[in-house]
Short mmCIF file of C-alpha atoms and ligand atoms in Angstrom, two decimals:
data_model
loop_
_atom_site.label_atom_id
_atom_site.label_comp_id
_atom_site.label_asym_id
_atom_site.label_seq_id
_atom_site.Cartn_x
_atom_site.Cartn_y
_atom_site.Cartn_z
CA MET A 1 114.35 98.98 119.47
CA SER A 2 110.67 98.38 119.32
CA HIS A 3 108.50 99.77 116.55
CA LYS A 4 105.63 101.86 117.91
CA ILE A 5 102.62 101.36 115.57
CA ALA A 6 99.31 103.19 115.68
CA VAL A 7 96.43 101.07 114.33
CA ILE A 8 93.28 102.65 113.05
CA PRO A 9 91.06 99.81 111.80
CA GLY A 10 88.34 102.27 110.78
CA ASP A 11 85.10 101.52 108.91
CA GLY A 12 83.51 98.74 106.93
CA THR A 13 85.90 95.90 106.09
CA GLY A 14 88.82 97.88 107.42
CA PRO A 15 88.85 96.03 110.79
CA GLU A 16 88.69 92.59 109.22
CA VAL A 17 91.61 93.30 106.93
CA VAL A 18 93.69 94.94 109.69
CA VAL A 19 93.37 91.77 111.88
CA GLU A 20 95.01 89.76 109.10
CA GLY A 21 97.74 92.38 108.51
CA LEU A 22 98.54 92.18 112.26
CA LYS A 23 98.54 88.39 112.17
CA CYS A 24 101.30 88.73 109.38
CA LEU A 25 103.17 91.29 111.31
CA LYS A 26 103.34 88.97 114.39
CA ALA A 27 104.62 86.12 112.04
CA ALA A 28 107.17 88.38 110.46
CA ALA A 29 108.47 89.82 113.73
CA GLU A 30 108.94 86.28 115.16
CA LYS A 31 110.67 85.20 112.02
CA CYS A 32 112.98 88.08 111.80
CA GLY A 33 113.40 88.92 115.52
CA PHE A 34 112.15 92.50 115.74
CA LYS A 35 109.91 93.95 118.40
CA TYR A 36 106.84 96.15 118.06
CA GLU A 37 103.94 97.43 120.01
CA THR A 38 100.55 98.49 118.67
CA VAL A 39 98.01 101.03 120.01
CA ALA A 40 94.53 100.95 118.57
CA PHE A 41 92.49 104.07 117.77
CA ASP A 42 88.67 103.94 117.11
CA PHE A 43 88.45 106.81 114.59
CA GLY A 44 85.91 106.29 111.86
CA GLY A 45 82.17 106.39 111.26
CA GLU A 46 80.88 104.58 114.29
CA ARG A 47 82.68 106.88 116.70
CA TYR A 48 81.60 109.96 114.69
CA LYS A 49 77.97 108.74 114.91
CA ARG A 50 78.36 108.28 118.67
CA THR A 51 80.31 111.50 119.47
CA GLY A 52 80.00 113.83 116.50
CA GLU A 53 83.87 113.95 116.35
CA THR A 54 85.97 112.85 113.50
CA LEU A 55 89.49 113.21 114.83
CA PRO A 56 90.02 114.70 118.41
CA ASP A 57 92.44 117.59 118.30
CA SER A 58 94.96 115.59 120.52
CA ALA A 59 94.89 112.71 118.10
CA LEU A 60 97.29 114.18 115.57
CA GLU A 61 99.85 115.13 118.17
CA GLU A 62 99.55 111.66 119.66
CA LEU A 63 99.89 109.98 116.16
CA LYS A 64 103.14 111.91 115.72
CA THR A 65 104.80 109.97 118.52
CA PHE A 66 104.49 106.69 116.58
CA ASN A 67 106.79 105.24 114.16
CA ALA A 68 104.12 104.34 111.72
CA ILE A 69 100.29 104.28 111.25
CA TYR A 70 98.45 101.23 109.92
CA LEU A 71 94.91 102.13 108.58
CA GLY A 72 92.09 99.85 107.52
CA ALA A 73 89.58 102.06 105.71
CA ILE A 74 87.58 105.31 106.23
CA GLY A 75 84.01 105.79 104.89
CA HIS A 76 80.64 104.91 106.37
CA PRO A 77 77.29 104.39 104.45
CA ASP A 78 75.35 106.34 107.11
CA VAL A 79 77.72 109.35 107.11
CA LYS A 80 77.49 112.11 104.29
CA PRO A 81 80.35 111.70 101.98
CA GLY A 82 83.24 114.05 102.64
CA ILE A 83 82.95 114.22 106.45
CA LEU A 84 85.09 111.29 107.45
CA GLU A 85 87.28 111.37 104.37
CA LYS A 86 88.18 115.05 105.00
CA GLY A 87 88.06 114.90 108.78
CA ILE A 88 90.11 111.85 109.26
CA LEU A 89 91.92 110.60 106.21
CA LEU A 90 92.83 113.79 104.48
CA ARG A 91 93.41 115.70 107.64
CA THR A 92 95.97 113.10 108.73
CA ARG A 93 97.75 113.16 105.39
CA PHE A 94 97.87 116.96 105.45
CA GLU A 95 98.57 117.61 109.02
CA LEU A 96 101.41 114.90 109.28
CA ASP A 97 102.61 116.31 106.01
CA GLN A 98 102.45 112.96 104.24
CA TYR A 99 103.24 114.46 100.96
CA ILE A 100 103.85 111.34 98.88
CA ASN A 101 101.24 108.73 98.13
CA LEU A 102 103.16 105.82 96.93
CA ARG A 103 101.16 103.24 94.95
CA PRO A 104 102.96 100.21 93.41
CA VAL A 105 101.06 98.53 90.53
CA LYS A 106 102.62 95.09 90.45
CA LEU A 107 100.86 91.96 88.86
CA TYR A 108 101.78 88.92 90.88
CA PRO A 109 102.26 85.71 88.86
CA ASN A 110 99.20 83.66 88.14
CA VAL A 111 96.85 86.46 89.30
CA ASP A 112 94.03 87.14 86.79
CA CYS A 113 94.63 90.32 84.78
CA PRO A 114 91.97 91.96 82.73
CA LEU A 115 94.47 92.96 80.02
CA LYS A 116 94.99 90.51 77.15
CA ASP A 117 98.49 89.22 76.73
CA LYS A 118 99.91 91.09 79.67
CA GLY A 119 101.61 89.37 82.55
CA PRO A 120 103.93 90.14 85.52
CA GLU A 121 106.66 91.09 83.04
CA GLU A 122 104.57 93.87 81.59
CA ILE A 123 102.95 95.18 84.77
CA ASP A 124 105.38 96.43 87.35
CA PHE A 125 105.41 100.13 87.99
CA VAL A 126 104.99 102.65 90.80
CA VAL A 127 102.74 105.72 90.91
CA VAL A 128 104.07 108.68 93.01
CA ARG A 129 101.01 110.74 93.75
CA GLU A 130 101.42 114.14 95.36
CA ASN A 131 99.42 113.97 98.50
CA THR A 132 98.81 117.31 100.15
CA GLU A 133 98.01 119.86 97.43
CA GLY A 134 96.17 120.09 94.06
CA LEU A 135 92.40 119.94 93.97
CA TYR A 136 92.62 118.32 97.42
CA ALA A 137 93.89 121.39 99.18
CA GLY A 138 90.31 122.71 99.91
CA SER A 139 90.66 126.11 98.06
CA GLY A 140 87.60 127.48 96.68
CA GLY A 141 84.02 127.88 97.94
CA PHE A 142 80.45 128.96 97.09
CA LEU A 143 79.02 132.19 96.05
CA LYS A 144 75.23 132.88 96.14
CA LYS A 145 74.81 129.24 97.23
CA GLY A 146 71.36 127.79 96.52
CA THR A 147 70.27 130.63 94.21
CA PRO A 148 70.08 130.33 90.38
CA ASP A 149 73.26 132.45 90.17
CA GLU A 150 75.23 129.96 92.26
CA ILE A 151 78.88 129.76 91.67
CA ALA A 152 81.13 126.98 92.94
CA THR A 153 84.84 127.11 92.52
CA GLN A 154 87.46 124.53 93.45
CA GLU A 155 91.11 125.49 92.77
CA SER A 156 94.15 123.39 92.29
CA VAL A 157 96.99 124.43 94.53
CA ASN A 158 100.56 123.76 93.35
CA THR A 159 103.41 125.16 95.26
CA ARG A 160 106.97 125.17 94.13
CA LYS A 161 108.02 123.57 97.26
CA GLY A 162 105.26 120.90 97.17
CA VAL A 163 105.95 120.10 93.35
CA GLU A 164 109.66 119.98 93.85
CA ARG A 165 109.76 117.63 96.91
CA CYS A 166 107.30 115.30 95.17
CA LEU A 167 109.35 115.20 91.94
CA ARG A 168 112.63 114.75 93.91
CA TYR A 169 111.03 111.74 95.74
CA ALA A 170 110.11 110.31 92.37
CA PHE A 171 113.48 110.80 90.80
CA GLU A 172 115.14 109.22 93.84
CA LEU A 173 112.86 106.24 93.81
CA THR A 174 113.33 105.68 90.02
CA ARG A 175 117.04 105.58 90.61
CA LYS A 176 116.74 103.14 93.59
CA ARG A 177 114.48 100.83 91.67
CA ASN A 178 116.96 100.88 88.84
CA ARG A 179 114.58 99.08 86.56
CA ASP A 180 114.26 101.14 83.33
CA ASN A 181 115.51 104.37 85.02
CA THR A 182 112.56 106.17 83.43
CA LEU A 183 110.41 108.69 85.21
CA THR A 184 107.07 109.66 83.50
CA LEU A 185 105.45 112.97 84.46
CA CYS A 186 101.69 112.61 84.05
CA GLY A 187 99.88 115.87 83.55
CA LYS A 188 97.80 117.97 81.30
CA THR A 189 100.05 120.59 79.95
CA ASN A 190 97.79 121.24 77.06
CA VAL A 191 94.89 122.57 79.13
CA LEU A 192 96.12 123.12 82.74
CA THR A 193 98.71 125.64 81.54
CA TYR A 194 99.62 127.04 84.88
CA ALA A 195 99.74 124.10 87.19
CA PHE A 196 101.48 121.71 84.87
CA ASP A 197 103.63 124.37 83.48
CA LEU A 198 105.18 124.62 86.95
CA TRP A 199 105.37 120.80 87.22
CA GLU A 200 107.04 120.53 83.86
CA ARG A 201 109.58 123.37 84.43
CA VAL A 202 110.65 121.83 87.81
CA PHE A 203 110.68 118.33 86.29
CA HIS A 204 113.24 119.36 83.74
CA GLU A 205 115.20 121.76 85.96
CA ILE A 206 116.00 119.29 88.68
CA GLY A 207 116.21 116.39 86.11
CA ASP A 208 119.02 118.30 84.32
CA ALA A 209 120.80 119.41 87.45
CA ASP A 210 120.61 116.42 89.70
CA TYR A 211 119.32 113.33 87.76
CA PRO A 212 121.02 113.15 84.42
CA ASP A 213 121.09 109.35 84.72
CA ILE A 214 117.20 109.19 84.81
CA LYS A 215 115.31 109.23 81.52
CA ARG A 216 112.46 111.76 81.50
CA ASP A 217 109.11 111.07 79.75
CA TYR A 218 105.87 112.97 79.72
CA ALA A 219 102.23 111.86 79.01
CA HIS A 220 98.96 113.63 79.41
CA VAL A 221 96.70 112.01 82.07
CA ASP A 222 94.08 110.90 79.43
CA ALA A 223 96.86 109.27 77.32
CA THR A 224 98.35 107.80 80.53
CA CYS A 225 95.03 105.89 81.03
CA MET A 226 95.28 104.61 77.52
CA TRP A 227 98.90 103.47 77.80
CA MET A 228 98.27 101.81 81.19
CA VAL A 229 95.89 99.56 79.43
CA LYS A 230 97.54 99.17 76.04
CA ASN A 231 101.34 99.21 76.95
CA PRO A 232 101.75 99.05 80.72
CA GLU A 233 105.30 97.87 80.14
CA TRP A 234 106.21 101.36 79.24
CA PHE A 235 106.09 102.59 82.71
CA ASP A 236 108.67 102.36 85.43
CA VAL A 237 107.80 105.30 87.76
CA ILE A 238 104.93 107.76 87.11
CA VAL A 239 104.66 111.01 89.08
CA THR A 240 101.52 113.15 89.09
CA ASP A 241 99.40 115.51 91.03
CA ASN A 242 97.03 114.57 93.72
CA MET A 243 93.76 114.18 91.67
CA PHE A 244 95.18 112.48 88.62
CA GLY A 245 97.09 110.22 90.98
CA ASP A 246 93.81 109.29 92.69
CA ILE A 247 92.21 108.40 89.36
CA ILE A 248 94.96 106.52 87.67
CA THR A 249 95.75 104.40 90.68
CA ASP A 250 92.21 102.94 90.66
CA LEU A 251 92.93 101.97 87.12
CA GLY A 252 96.35 100.68 88.22
CA ALA A 253 94.48 98.53 90.91
CA MET A 254 92.35 96.88 88.23
CA VAL A 255 95.42 96.28 86.08
CA GLN A 256 97.17 94.48 88.97
CA GLY A 257 94.33 92.19 89.62
CA GLY A 258 91.81 94.37 91.65
CA MET A 259 91.24 96.25 94.66
CA GLY A 260 91.80 93.26 96.64
CA VAL A 261 95.60 93.51 96.06
CA ALA A 262 96.23 97.16 95.78
CA ALA A 263 98.11 98.90 98.62
CA GLY A 264 99.56 102.28 99.30
CA GLY A 265 101.69 104.37 101.58
CA ASN A 266 101.06 107.97 102.71
CA ILE A 267 104.69 108.87 103.19
CA ASN A 268 106.44 111.65 105.05
CA PRO A 269 110.05 110.80 104.53
CA GLU A 270 110.96 112.93 107.43
CA GLY A 271 108.15 112.04 109.71
CA VAL A 272 105.39 109.55 110.38
CA SER A 273 103.85 107.64 107.41
CA MET A 274 100.58 105.80 107.12
CA PHE A 275 99.89 102.60 105.27
CA GLU A 276 96.57 101.43 103.87
CA PRO A 277 94.84 99.20 101.38
CA ILE A 278 93.48 101.66 98.72
CA GLY A 279 90.12 100.12 98.13
CA GLY A 280 88.04 101.77 100.73
CA SER A 281 85.64 100.42 103.31
CA ALA A 282 83.53 98.17 100.93
CA PRO A 283 80.32 98.37 102.96
CA LYS A 284 78.55 95.62 100.92
CA TYR A 285 81.15 93.00 101.96
CA THR A 286 81.38 94.15 105.56
CA GLY A 287 81.24 91.49 108.34
CA GLN A 288 81.01 88.49 105.90
CA GLY A 289 84.62 87.31 106.01
CA ILE A 290 84.88 87.41 102.31
CA ILE A 291 87.03 90.42 101.57
CA ASN A 292 90.51 89.87 100.34
CA PRO A 293 92.95 90.92 102.94
CA ILE A 294 96.01 90.98 100.51
CA ALA A 295 95.81 94.68 99.98
CA GLY A 296 95.96 95.25 103.68
CA ILE A 297 98.82 92.84 104.11
CA ALA A 298 100.63 94.43 101.21
CA ALA A 299 100.21 97.72 102.94
CA LEU A 300 101.68 96.26 106.10
CA GLN A 301 104.76 94.98 103.93
CA MET A 302 105.32 98.52 102.72
CA MET A 303 105.20 99.74 106.32
CA LEU A 304 107.87 97.17 107.32
CA ASP A 305 110.06 98.36 104.44
CA THR A 306 109.74 102.00 105.62
CA LEU A 307 110.44 101.06 109.18
CA GLY A 308 113.82 99.55 107.99
CA GLU A 309 112.77 95.97 108.30
CA GLU A 310 113.77 95.17 104.77
CA GLU A 311 114.29 91.45 105.36
CA ALA A 312 110.83 91.05 106.99
CA ALA A 313 109.16 93.12 104.13
CA ASP A 314 111.01 90.87 101.62
CA ILE A 315 109.86 87.62 103.19
CA LEU A 316 106.21 88.92 103.50
CA GLU A 317 106.14 89.96 99.97
CA LYS A 318 107.22 86.47 98.96
CA ALA A 319 104.70 84.93 101.20
CA ILE A 320 101.99 87.09 99.56
CA ILE A 321 103.14 86.13 96.19
CA THR A 322 103.24 82.36 96.96
CA VAL A 323 99.69 82.40 98.40
CA ALA A 324 98.17 84.56 95.70
CA SER A 325 99.91 82.58 92.90
CA THR A 326 99.43 79.11 94.13
CA ARG A 327 96.43 78.91 96.49
CA LEU A 328 93.73 81.62 95.65
CA ASN A 329 91.15 81.01 93.01
CA SER A 330 90.63 84.69 92.54
CA MET A 331 91.57 88.00 94.04
CA SER A 332 87.97 89.08 94.25
CA ALA A 333 85.86 89.18 97.36
CA GLY A 334 83.88 85.90 97.91
CA GLN A 335 85.73 84.07 95.06
CA MET A 336 89.13 83.47 96.73
CA GLY A 337 88.25 79.82 97.67
CA TYR A 338 89.06 80.83 101.28
CA SER A 339 87.74 83.25 103.91
CA THR A 340 89.38 86.52 104.83
CA SER A 341 90.96 84.95 107.94
CA GLU A 342 92.02 81.75 106.09
CA VAL A 343 93.96 83.91 103.56
CA GLY A 344 95.56 85.65 106.50
CA ASP A 345 96.56 82.32 108.01
CA LEU A 346 97.98 81.07 104.73
CA ILE A 347 100.19 84.14 104.37
CA ALA A 348 101.30 84.10 108.07
CA ASP A 349 102.12 80.36 107.76
CA ALA A 350 104.08 80.94 104.47
CA VAL A 351 106.12 83.71 106.31
CA VAL A 352 107.06 81.22 109.06
CA ARG A 353 108.07 78.48 106.58
CA MET A 354 109.99 80.95 104.21
C1 IPM B 1 92.11 107.27 98.02
C2 IPM B 1 90.81 107.51 98.33
C3 IPM B 1 90.77 108.93 98.98
C4 IPM B 1 91.28 109.89 98.10
C5 IPM B 1 89.21 109.40 99.44
C6 IPM B 1 88.67 108.39 100.39
C7 IPM B 1 89.21 110.72 100.13
O1 IPM B 1 89.98 107.56 97.14
O2 IPM B 1 92.91 107.11 98.97
O3 IPM B 1 92.60 107.14 96.83
O4 IPM B 1 90.59 110.44 97.21
O5 IPM B 1 92.49 110.20 98.21
MN1 MN B 2 91.15 106.88 95.41
#
C-alpha cells in the first residue's frame, strides 16, 4: 500500500521547512520499505493575492481523498490577518472535522530550556486541544458597527458531542502513554460557569464510567500557565478547549526549546489528519535558509505514526533527537550552526544510519 500525502507548503518559511520534512520522509521510506506519493497544493498568500481565492471549493473534497496532509505554514504579511487563517487553516480543520489538535511538549536532551533546573525528565507532556469549537466556531457578530454604540460579541460554542469526543480521545491517549496515567482538565470553572461546567461534568462522568484507571486532575488556565513553568513534571496529558489550547501550547513550545521544535497534528481519528509545525510562517526569516526545520520534521514524524508507520516514526524521532542533542548549537533560527537544509541533511543521514 502506498500512502497518498497532500502537501501544502503555504507561506513564509513553510516551503523551506516542508522540503526538509519530505527529505526525511524519503529517507524513512527507503529505510523502512514503505511507499508513498505526494501531491502539492499551492494554497496560501501568494495564490490569494493572484486569484482572490483562499481554498477553491473542490479542494476540501480533493483533500479528503488523501491519507494525510502535510502543511508548512499559513499567514502572509501582505494579507489582512484572519483571511488566510480562517479561509485555509481553520476551514480545513473544521470541514475535515479534525477535532483534536495534538501538541506534544517534549524537551530533547541537551536542548536549551528557559526553565531553571528542568530537563527532559521534567518536560514530557501532551496537550490535547479541542480543534473545531469554542471561541473559534465563529459565533457572534457586530451590531451598530462603526458607531459609538457598537457591540461586538464572540461566543464560545461547546457541544456535548464535541466536548465528549475530545475528552475520550484524551483519556485514551493518557492510557496509551501509560506514563503517570493522569489527565488534567485545563479550564476556567470559576468564571466560565457554563462552558466549563459542561466540560467538567462530562470529564467526571466518562472518567467514572469508562476510565477508572486514569487519575483526574483539574487546573484553571491561568494556574496551568504557572505550573507549566514552575512544575512542568506534574503534567502527563492536558485536555482543554480551543482557545486555551492555542495559548498554552505557545508557552509549551517555549518550554520545550522554542518554536523551532514544536509540532502538532490536527487529527480526525476517523478521517484525514493534517500535520504542521506550530510556529507559523515567520516572515522575517523567509528565504534566508536559517529557519529551524525540526518542528516541520517532527510534524512529519507524527504523520508517520498516524499512518501506521510506527517503526519509521520511531527511527525519525531518534534521528531528530540525535541531531538536536549532539550537533545543533541552538534551536533558534540563525543560531543552529547549520543552515535549514543542512539540518535536514543531518537528520535524513541519521535516519539512514539508525
Ligand atoms: C495555531 C495558530 C492558529 C490558531 C492561527 C494561525 C489561526 O495560532 O495553530 O496555533 O490559532 O489555531
Ligand atoms: Mn497558536
